[in-house]
Coordinates of C-alpha atoms in Angstrom, one line a residue:
M3 CA -29.1 2.2 0.9
I4 CA -26.2 1.2 -1.3
A5 CA -24.8 -2.3 -0.4
V6 CA -21.1 -2.1 -1.4
A7 CA -18.9 -5.1 -1.6
S8 CA -15.4 -3.8 -1.2
I9 CA -12.8 -6.4 -2.1
P10 CA -11.4 -6.8 0.5
A11 CA -13.5 -4.9 3.0
A12 CA -11.1 -5.6 5.9
H13 CA -8.0 -4.3 4.2
P14 CA -6.9 -1.1 6.1
Y15 CA -6.9 1.0 2.9
A16 CA -10.3 -0.2 1.7
A17 CA -11.8 0.2 5.2
G18 CA -10.3 3.6 5.6
V19 CA -11.7 5.2 2.4
A20 CA -15.1 3.5 2.6
P21 CA -17.8 6.1 3.3
T22 CA -19.2 4.2 6.3
D23 CA -20.2 7.5 7.9
D24 CA -22.6 8.2 5.0
P25 CA -26.1 6.8 5.8
S26 CA -26.7 5.9 2.2
V27 CA -23.8 3.4 2.1
R28 CA -23.5 0.0 3.7
L29 CA -20.1 -1.7 3.5
L30 CA -20.6 -5.5 3.4
P31 CA -18.2 -7.7 5.3
D32 CA -15.8 -10.0 3.6
P33 CA -17.3 -13.5 3.1
R34 CA -15.3 -16.0 5.1
P35 CA -13.0 -18.2 2.9
I36 CA -13.7 -21.9 3.1
D37 CA -10.3 -22.7 4.4
A38 CA -9.8 -19.7 6.7
T39 CA -7.6 -20.3 9.6
T40 CA -8.2 -17.0 11.5
P41 CA -11.4 -15.1 12.2
D42 CA -10.3 -12.0 10.3
Q43 CA -8.9 -13.8 7.2
W44 CA -10.3 -12.4 3.9
W45 CA -8.1 -14.1 1.4
P46 CA -8.6 -15.5 -1.1
P47 CA -11.7 -13.4 -1.7
R48 CA -14.8 -15.5 -2.2
L49 CA -16.4 -12.7 -4.3
L50 CA -13.8 -13.5 -6.9
E51 CA -15.1 -17.0 -7.1
P52 CA -17.5 -17.0 -10.1
D53 CA -20.0 -19.5 -8.6
Y54 CA -20.1 -17.7 -5.2
L55 CA -20.5 -14.3 -6.8
R56 CA -23.3 -15.5 -9.1
A57 CA -25.1 -16.9 -6.1
H58 CA -24.9 -13.7 -4.1
V59 CA -24.8 -10.9 -6.7
D60 CA -28.4 -9.9 -6.1
D61 CA -27.5 -8.9 -2.6
I62 CA -24.9 -6.4 -3.9
D63 CA -25.4 -3.0 -5.4
L64 CA -21.8 -2.2 -6.3
V65 CA -18.4 -3.9 -6.2
H66 CA -15.3 -2.0 -5.5
L67 CA -12.1 -4.0 -6.2
H68 CA -8.9 -3.0 -4.5
F69 CA -6.7 -6.1 -3.9
G70 CA -6.9 -9.8 -3.7
F71 CA -6.8 -10.8 -7.3
D72 CA -3.1 -11.8 -7.4
A73 CA -3.9 -15.5 -8.1
A74 CA -6.9 -15.0 -10.4
T75 CA -6.4 -15.9 -14.0
P76 CA -7.4 -13.2 -16.5
E77 CA -10.1 -15.7 -17.7
R78 CA -11.6 -15.9 -14.2
L79 CA -11.6 -12.1 -13.9
A80 CA -13.3 -11.9 -17.3
E81 CA -16.0 -14.3 -15.9
I82 CA -16.4 -12.1 -12.8
V83 CA -16.8 -9.0 -15.1
H84 CA -19.4 -10.9 -17.1
I85 CA -21.4 -11.8 -14.0
L86 CA -21.4 -8.2 -12.9
R87 CA -22.5 -6.9 -16.3
E88 CA -25.2 -9.5 -16.6
S89 CA -26.6 -8.4 -13.2
S90 CA -26.1 -4.6 -14.0
T91 CA -23.9 -4.4 -10.9
P92 CA -21.3 -1.6 -11.3
L93 CA -17.6 -2.3 -10.9
V94 CA -15.3 0.3 -9.4
F95 CA -11.6 -0.5 -9.6
T96 CA -8.8 1.3 -7.7
V97 CA -5.5 0.7 -9.4
H98 CA -3.1 0.5 -6.6
D99 CA -0.4 -1.3 -8.5
L100 CA 0.8 -1.1 -12.1
H101 CA 3.5 -3.6 -11.2
N102 CA 2.6 -6.0 -8.3
P103 CA 5.4 -5.6 -5.7
H104 CA 5.2 -9.3 -4.8
F105 CA 6.3 -10.5 -8.3
A106 CA 9.3 -9.5 -10.4
D107 CA 7.6 -10.8 -13.5
A108 CA 4.8 -8.3 -14.3
D109 CA 3.2 -10.3 -17.1
L110 CA 0.3 -11.8 -15.1
H111 CA -0.5 -8.6 -13.4
R112 CA -0.5 -6.7 -16.7
R113 CA -2.9 -9.2 -18.2
Q114 CA -5.2 -9.0 -15.1
L115 CA -5.2 -5.2 -15.6
D116 CA -6.0 -5.7 -19.3
V117 CA -9.3 -7.2 -18.1
L118 CA -10.2 -5.0 -15.2
V119 CA -9.3 -1.5 -16.3
P120 CA -11.3 -1.5 -19.6
A121 CA -14.2 -3.3 -17.9
A122 CA -14.6 -1.1 -14.8
D123 CA -17.4 1.4 -14.7
A124 CA -15.1 3.8 -12.8
V125 CA -11.3 3.7 -12.4
L126 CA -9.5 5.3 -9.5
T127 CA -5.8 5.5 -8.7
L128 CA -3.6 7.3 -6.2
T129 CA -1.4 9.6 -8.2
T130 CA -1.4 11.7 -11.3
A131 CA 1.6 9.7 -12.6
A132 CA -0.4 6.5 -12.4
A133 CA -3.4 8.1 -14.0
R134 CA -1.2 9.2 -16.9
E135 CA 0.1 5.6 -17.3
I136 CA -3.5 4.2 -17.2
E137 CA -4.5 6.7 -19.9
R138 CA -1.5 5.7 -22.0
R139 CA -2.0 2.0 -21.7
W140 CA -5.8 1.6 -21.8
G141 CA -7.2 5.0 -22.9
R142 CA -9.1 5.2 -19.6
A143 CA -9.4 8.4 -17.6
A144 CA -8.7 7.5 -13.9
T145 CA -9.9 9.7 -11.0
V146 CA -7.0 10.5 -8.7
T147 CA -7.8 9.9 -5.0
P148 CA -4.7 10.4 -2.8
H149 CA -3.7 7.9 -0.2
P150 CA -5.1 8.9 3.2
H151 CA -3.4 8.7 6.6
V152 CA -2.2 5.4 7.8
A153 CA -1.3 6.1 11.4
P154 CA -4.2 6.9 13.7
L155 CA -5.0 10.6 13.7
D156 CA -4.5 11.0 17.5
L157 CA -0.9 9.8 17.0
V158 CA -0.4 12.1 14.0
A159 CA -1.5 15.0 16.2
A160 CA 0.6 14.0 19.2
V161 CA 3.9 12.9 17.5
D162 CA 7.2 14.4 18.6
R163 CA 8.3 16.5 15.7
Q164 CA 11.8 17.2 16.8
R165 CA 14.8 15.6 15.1
S166 CA 17.0 13.3 17.1
A167 CA 20.4 14.6 18.2
T168 CA 21.9 11.7 16.3
P169 CA 19.6 11.1 13.3
V170 CA 18.6 7.5 12.7
I171 CA 18.2 6.3 9.1
G172 CA 16.0 3.2 8.9
V173 CA 15.8 0.4 6.4
H174 CA 13.1 -2.2 7.1
A175 CA 13.8 -5.3 5.1
K176 CA 10.5 -6.9 6.4
T177 CA 10.3 -10.4 4.7
L178 CA 12.3 -9.4 1.7
R179 CA 9.4 -9.5 -0.7
A180 CA 10.2 -9.5 -4.4
N181 CA 10.7 -5.8 -4.9
L182 CA 12.9 -5.2 -1.8
D183 CA 16.7 -5.0 -2.1
P184 CA 18.1 -3.6 1.1
E185 CA 21.5 -5.2 0.6
A186 CA 22.1 -3.0 -2.4
V187 CA 21.6 0.3 -0.5
V188 CA 23.0 -0.3 3.0
P189 CA 26.7 0.2 2.2
T190 CA 26.0 3.6 0.6
L191 CA 23.7 4.5 3.6
V192 CA 26.4 3.6 6.1
A193 CA 28.9 6.0 4.3
A194 CA 26.3 8.7 3.9
A195 CA 25.2 8.5 7.5
S196 CA 28.7 8.5 8.9
A197 CA 29.6 11.6 6.8
R198 CA 26.6 13.4 8.4
G199 CA 26.7 12.3 12.0
A200 CA 23.9 9.8 11.6
V201 CA 23.5 6.1 12.2
V202 CA 21.7 3.3 10.3
R203 CA 19.1 0.9 11.6
V204 CA 18.2 -2.3 9.7
D205 CA 15.2 -4.3 10.7
L206 CA 14.4 -7.9 9.6
D207 CA 11.4 -10.1 10.2
D208 CA 12.4 -13.3 12.0
A209 CA 10.4 -15.3 9.4
L210 CA 13.5 -15.1 7.2
F211 CA 15.2 -17.6 9.6
D212 CA 12.2 -19.8 10.2
H213 CA 12.4 -22.9 8.0
T214 CA 8.6 -23.4 8.2
S215 CA 7.9 -19.9 6.8
H216 CA 7.1 -19.1 3.3
W217 CA 9.6 -16.2 3.6
Y218 CA 12.5 -18.5 4.7
A219 CA 15.7 -16.9 3.3
P220 CA 18.5 -17.4 5.8
E221 CA 21.3 -16.6 3.4
R222 CA 20.0 -13.1 2.6
G223 CA 19.2 -12.6 6.2
E224 CA 22.7 -13.5 7.3
R225 CA 24.2 -11.1 4.8
L226 CA 22.1 -8.3 6.3
L227 CA 23.0 -9.4 9.8
A228 CA 26.7 -9.0 8.8
F229 CA 26.2 -5.2 8.6
A230 CA 26.0 -5.1 12.4
S231 CA 29.8 -5.4 12.4
H232 CA 29.9 -1.7 11.5
P233 CA 29.9 0.5 14.6
D234 CA 27.2 2.8 13.2
V235 CA 24.8 0.1 12.1
D236 CA 22.1 -1.4 14.4
V237 CA 20.6 -4.6 13.0
R238 CA 17.4 -6.0 14.7
V239 CA 15.5 -9.2 14.1
H240 CA 12.0 -9.5 15.4
G241 CA 8.5 -10.7 14.6
R242 CA 6.3 -8.8 12.2
F243 CA 5.3 -5.6 13.8
T244 CA 1.8 -5.1 15.2
D245 CA 0.4 -1.7 14.4
D246 CA 1.4 -0.3 17.8
E247 CA 5.0 -1.7 17.3
L248 CA 5.1 -0.1 13.9
W249 CA 4.2 3.3 15.3
Q250 CA 6.8 2.8 18.0
Y251 CA 9.4 1.9 15.4
L252 CA 8.7 5.0 13.3
S253 CA 9.0 7.1 16.5
E254 CA 12.6 5.8 16.8
I255 CA 13.9 6.8 13.3
D256 CA 14.1 10.1 11.5
V257 CA 14.5 8.9 7.9
A258 CA 13.2 5.8 6.1
V259 CA 14.8 4.4 3.0
L260 CA 12.5 2.4 0.8
P261 CA 14.7 0.1 -1.3
Y262 CA 12.0 -0.9 -3.9
R263 CA 13.4 -2.1 -7.2
F264 CA 9.9 -1.9 -8.7
G265 CA 6.3 -1.1 -7.6
T266 CA 3.8 1.7 -7.9
H267 CA 2.5 3.2 -4.6
S268 CA 3.4 2.8 -0.9
G269 CA 1.3 2.9 2.2
W270 CA 4.6 2.6 4.2
M271 CA 5.8 6.1 3.0
E272 CA 2.4 7.5 4.0
A273 CA 2.8 6.1 7.6
C274 CA 6.3 7.8 7.6
R275 CA 4.8 11.1 6.6
D276 CA 2.1 10.8 9.3
L277 CA 4.7 10.3 12.1
A278 CA 7.3 12.9 11.0
V279 CA 9.7 10.5 9.3
V280 CA 11.2 11.6 6.0
P281 CA 10.9 8.8 3.4
I282 CA 13.5 8.4 0.7
V283 CA 11.9 6.7 -2.3
P284 CA 13.1 5.3 -5.6
D285 CA 12.5 7.2 -8.8
T286 CA 10.8 4.1 -10.3
G287 CA 7.0 3.6 -10.1
C288 CA 4.9 6.5 -8.9
F289 CA 6.2 6.7 -5.3
A290 CA 7.6 10.2 -5.8
D291 CA 4.2 11.4 -7.0
Q292 CA 2.4 10.6 -3.8
F293 CA 4.0 13.7 -2.1
P294 CA 7.3 15.6 -2.4
C295 CA 10.2 13.7 -0.8
P296 CA 13.8 12.9 -1.6
T297 CA 14.4 10.3 -4.3
F298 CA 17.2 8.2 -5.6
T299 CA 17.9 6.3 -8.9
F300 CA 16.9 2.7 -8.3
G301 CA 15.2 0.2 -10.5
P302 CA 15.2 -3.5 -11.6
D303 CA 18.7 -3.2 -13.0
L304 CA 19.8 0.3 -11.9
F305 CA 21.3 1.9 -8.9
D306 CA 23.1 5.2 -8.6
P307 CA 24.8 5.4 -5.2
D308 CA 25.6 9.1 -5.6
S309 CA 21.8 9.9 -5.9
L310 CA 21.1 8.0 -2.7
D311 CA 23.9 9.9 -0.9
A312 CA 22.4 13.2 -2.1
A313 CA 18.9 12.1 -1.0
V314 CA 20.2 11.3 2.5
G315 CA 21.6 14.8 2.8
D316 CA 18.3 16.2 1.5
A317 CA 16.3 14.2 4.0
L318 CA 18.3 15.3 7.0
R319 CA 17.9 19.0 6.0
R320 CA 14.2 18.9 5.4
P321 CA 12.0 20.6 8.0
V322 CA 9.5 18.5 9.9
L323 CA 5.8 19.0 9.2
D324 CA 4.2 20.9 12.0
A325 CA 1.3 19.6 14.2
S326 CA -1.3 21.1 11.8
F327 CA -0.6 18.2 9.5
A328 CA -3.1 16.1 11.5
D329 CA -5.9 18.6 10.6
F330 CA -4.9 18.3 6.9
R331 CA -5.1 14.5 7.1
R332 CA -8.5 14.7 8.8
H333 CA -10.0 16.9 6.2
Q334 CA -8.3 14.9 3.4
L335 CA -10.0 11.7 4.6
A336 CA -13.4 13.3 4.9
A337 CA -13.0 14.5 1.3
I338 CA -11.9 11.1 0.1
R339 CA -14.9 9.4 1.7
A340 CA -17.3 12.0 0.3
E341 CA -15.9 11.4 -3.2
H342 CA -16.4 7.7 -2.8
A343 CA -20.0 8.2 -1.6
D344 CA -20.8 10.5 -4.5
L345 CA -19.3 8.0 -7.0
Y346 CA -21.3 5.1 -5.6
S347 CA -24.4 7.2 -5.7
S348 CA -23.8 8.2 -9.3
L349 CA -23.3 4.6 -10.4
T350 CA -26.3 3.1 -8.6
G351 CA -28.9 5.7 -8.9
V352 CA -28.6 6.9 -5.3
T353 CA -30.9 4.5 -3.4
G354 CA -29.6 1.0 -4.0
R355 CA -31.2 -2.0 -2.4
D356 CA -31.6 -2.3 1.3
T357 CA -30.0 -5.6 1.7
A358 CA -28.6 -7.9 4.4
A359 CA -24.9 -8.7 4.5
V360 CA -23.6 -11.2 2.0
P361 CA -23.9 -14.7 3.7
A362 CA -20.6 -16.5 4.5

């Protein structure tokens, strides 16, 4: 049995693609961080602590890194790589981000990738556009593994796939992380919606108004609240959505605009696709390469309002995917998991070591 340390194992993407239905693979749980405050906390990953990894590497057959290295220096990542090489433990690295969406300055992330991409025994990514960029930057061939479904398959199969009589165009500002700029796009969306008999809905996390929160940004929050003065704009403030609340939200909108100034891939747009919402994505990063959808010109210092207006028209004209999409997602996930199992087997010589879980 192959003992796989997926970092982090509890992240929905990593857990989703892990071939846990394959009897030859055992997905190890995330070691509990020393200062964890909740039972399911995986960050910061202990397996990215050199001393911890060195003490437990003999219990691991393969490491698959997805996320969680934001705060790791390139030097620490190089030490992690050295420990894995020294123990002949393969490293698989899925490049989700070429530009970390949480940081406008891409320098640290670029230097982290400069360590991880050349060192990995296998490199995966989510789109052909990202694979081309990986080849250009590091001369590494990356295997493209598309993003699987995000919403539960029973919901994907049961979703109401009829357009609303009055279409709703949603913009979720969330906590206004570094790459989000909803203020820039809402005025254009209001005009575009009004011209087409639609309305705009803007959602904000209440953490923006909580002075104890890391995300406290009341001035930006108030500017977004001010859009509620327009009769065709509904602004809502609430706590961070649970999964069920997110699915409900997506059932209440027809189009979702992702105002990302930078970034690479998006799970949010995949959730939209699952639940019959048409995403409008920027032409920066690799978003538009995940699947065909309307795009607009938007970047760190660039915005073309006319392109967004045209994208709204395109989105409202697009046919909704039929119920067979759930079957596509089911088969897609099975193929992704099988590809992961085959990769793990090829890198470990099939059998691996029959080990217990990594101790906390």
